[in-house]
Amino acid sequence: MMDTRTAASALSEEKPATKAKPGFRPEVQGLRALAVLMVAAYHIWLGKVSGGVDVFLLISAFLLTLSFTRKLESGKPLRLLRHWLHVFKRLLPAVVVVLLAILAGTWALIPQSRWPDVLTEAWASLMYRQNWQLAAFAVDYYAQQHVDASPLQHFWSLSVQGQVFILWPLIFAGVALLQPLLARLFPQRKALGHRQLLFIAFGAVFLASLVFSIEQTATNQAYAYFDTRARLWEFALGSLLALAIPYLKPGRRLRVLLGWAGIAAMLACGLVLPVDRSFPGFVALWPTLAAAAVIVAGHSGSRFGADRLLSSRPLVLLGDNSYALYLWHWPVLVFFLLASGTTKPSLVQGLGIMAVSLLLAVATTRFVEVPLRSWKWPDVRSWRAAVVIVSCGALLALPVTAWQSAITAEAAAIADQPHELTPGAAALSPEYAGKPSEEALIIPAPAAMKDEWANVDGACTGDNVPTDPVLEGCLQNEEPEVVTKRIVVLGDSHSQQYMAALGPIAKQHGWEVVTLLKGGCRFGAQSSERAEFCNDFNKASSAYVLEHKPDAVFTVASLTHVDAPFETEVPGYLEGIKPFTDLGIDVVGVRDNPRFSFNMPECVQKKGKDSPDCNVPLEESLAESSPLDDYIGKVEGLYLMDMSDFICEQGTCPAVVGNVYVYKDDNHLSKTYVQTMIPMFEERLLAATGWSDS
């Protein structure tokens, strides 16, 4: 049997192999080392998911189950509270050390607009709920606009493990209570033993979670990847393996074959499978069954066995530091990429990242984990372990809380500036006689940047509710007391951003506005250039307009790109709007705004608003001749608007105009800036369409 005190984590070892008691299985420690090397190597050089984390999940449940099953079968008390305190007393110190280092790196290297997200994720990581935080981001189109990886992203798997470390002992406690109860209820039958009941319990978890995982991965993979429920079967598989291991006794040759086949399958997983797009459905059986094969192979007794490699001193020592190495490798990689300005490290740079991560891991293990592990004081009383846990949490909570308070205070100070100091787009108006103050702070505050999406009042109601489920995200402004015009806004987030101007104008004029928007789906006719879901959405949107027959439709009529050509027509645009105009529905087509290869406000935060890098030449942002010119006269009832002269000026498309951030990211106008465009937007809209100014 294994020294099961390792069960607290698949990434940390209770006692180094060099001091292991009889029964310690060094090949499992080596397997852990191999898994963490896979994770780090795939992240650093391939930018992919390896399947190594899935191996960690299986090993953690395997070790935990060995420990608790032994307690049940020997009649020892489970002492769940003591167990949980012991587990988190061991896990949290290293976590807090790494989180504090990440906060320091965030302050030094990450732009201010991302600080609130990092601080929120720091709380989530400390509380073992980072996976749910990332799951929500993964399915949120607007959250995804933060394309840079979070230095805390890898904490998702530790959060899943932490949740299972709480849940799994409850299953053992349930079996401990159920087994004698069944024996009393059915005295005429041979009572099921603890092991048999555990087989049933974990078998049920395995089947239910695997079915759920397969279904969710097929329909909502981005969320399922981080969903604990979709990962429980991996833990259950490790538990079933631990329960079955005494009965699995393959011969020497089969052990050799299983060991090497398992290692080969593990290493090949991330190369052969699209792990990042297909996990954690049934495809995750590949790495987990591969790891299971290695564990079943165990000690082969052959000099050709894989256990000879896995039990070697370098791998076992690396296994001793695997928990800390996993904690460190990802933030070291992220901060290197930020500091160097590169998107992918070279072979030499990657080796340097690996070396630095390993040095930090060894230091963390030696000076944090081992001293606290050997500290006897917390183990005497449960409340003492609780004191250690609370103290660790406080070490992180204090700076995070102070930092968040400072960000809130700064945001309030920026928002309280007189409006005349931040004219925004009005500074580009010919009527603007002044000059924006150089002393004024740029608005919105960096911390408020994530809230710079133009908002719509609420879900569609009454007759505006679409019957097609494809359009379930329908939103509308508050219906005026007297509706003078009905407008439907179609397209993507570039149409939505103009709701910051169109919404207030509509309320002033008594217009009812309904929005049918989907991120990344510019409105136009069916096109092979679009994803099928965009074609489906546009088709459903068109059907909605033809059914409801509004007075007007608002769209974005051109399409900007990062690379040349920097602006083109929207594929199938005229074909898409012609059915509307044929019914007498007005169509407003506004020119698109520039799109960049970098985050504009973050450029300002790093280099200053006057940096040439943050002021892009017009010819690298928009077409020399507007694509809207090609639409003129081709469809009666199409009215065109070009607001680019209030976005770009004097041959440049700047990141800041009139002390206001023009963009919230690399391609979306900030809500605050569009609001400064309202007078000019209204004037041009009414002039283009001839709508009554009443």
C-alpha angles and dihedrals in degrees: 000000000000126000091261097195083092088073095097093084142000087221102048132054123219094212129013115254091243089067098036122141122236110289095040110140108215092185089068089052088050090048089055090051092050091050094052090048089053092050094048096042094049092048095047103041108016102033088222142114113260105194089242092118089059088056089053091052092052094047093049092055091043092056095040092051093049089054098047095040089055089052093049095048093046093048095241118151114258096219093196098186092052090047093051092047090049092050097050092039086062099040103043103061094063090042092054093047091053093043091053090050090050090052090053091049090047092055092049102040114014120083116251095246089067096048096090091053093049091049091049090050090048089059090046092050093049091050093045095243101106091116091063091047091054092042090059091048092047094062096036110095091198094049089050090065085084090082096174114097118250116242086225098051095105092061088081092086093047088052091053090049092049091053091049091047086062096041101044097060088053089060090052090048090051091052090047089056096040099050098065090038091057090047090056095044095050106030092156091063130066105260120241112248126232092261093053092049090048089052089055094045097047092039089057091048090048095052097041094046095043092052090047091047094051093048095045094044090054094049106027109012096161091061097035091058090069098030113116091208091059090051101047092090090063090057090043090053089054090049093049089050091052091050093048099041095092089058097045107087110156120180124259096264092048090049090054091048094046093048097052094038089053093050092046092050092048093051093046097047099087092040097050103034131056088238096170092055103036105037140139096020123093089308089075087068086080099070095031095051089044090055090045089055090054091050092048089050088057115153104001098188088224128110087222094056123116088236088072088066096039092048093050115122096245093054094043090050090048088050088056088059098036096106093054092041090055090049094051107036098071100049090043089054094045094048092047091054091048094048096044097040091228126129098211130023121235122236092268093044090049091052088052091051090049092048094049091047091051093049091051090046093052091047092049092048094046101041102029113021101037097045092048091044092054094042104111099191097081092049095059096071131015092229089059091057088048089053090054091050094048091046091053090050091049092053088063100031095058099058093038092052092046092048093049090050091052091050091051092050092049092049090052092050092050093047092049094062117118111268093235089068091060108042094155113183091004087073088070094052115108088230093059106105102174134071124240112255115258090210095057119105116242115253140255100040113247090245090057095051094098088061093056096101112117107251130219119210100245151301120323115269139193116355090355093070107108119230093209109088089214087073097049091126092069112147133181141183121251108288111250119236088244115028111212097171138010118217130183118202114210133187137039140316090301088064090045094054090064090058085082085072103023093050097059091040090052092052091051093052099038096250122154111220125197120186125207104182137159125182113254095008112112110194118255141111123299109301136181087217092068131074112260092246088058091052089049092049094048091047091052091045091052091050090051092054093047090050098046097035099207121192093249145005123215120209143158104249104194134047125225126205138197093233132042127317082053095191133023141163117280107259108255094359099141092042089051097053100037095084087058097049090045086064091050094258113147115233121204114200117190124194116253123249125240122281124211140195093235140044107270101205091045088053088057092047091052102037109015131258094274095055113121088227089065095046108066122197113254092235088061092051110039138019116271088233115037115245086223088073089068090059096056113119095359099099122031110224096032112123118193130209129189116192095166093111087065091050101040127034137190094355094312135099103210130197092225129039123176091353091301126113106245093202135037093205136342098314114005124090113234117250090234092055094047088051089058087055094057099104093047093041091052093047093051094042092054092042093050096046102032089226114164115266091225 
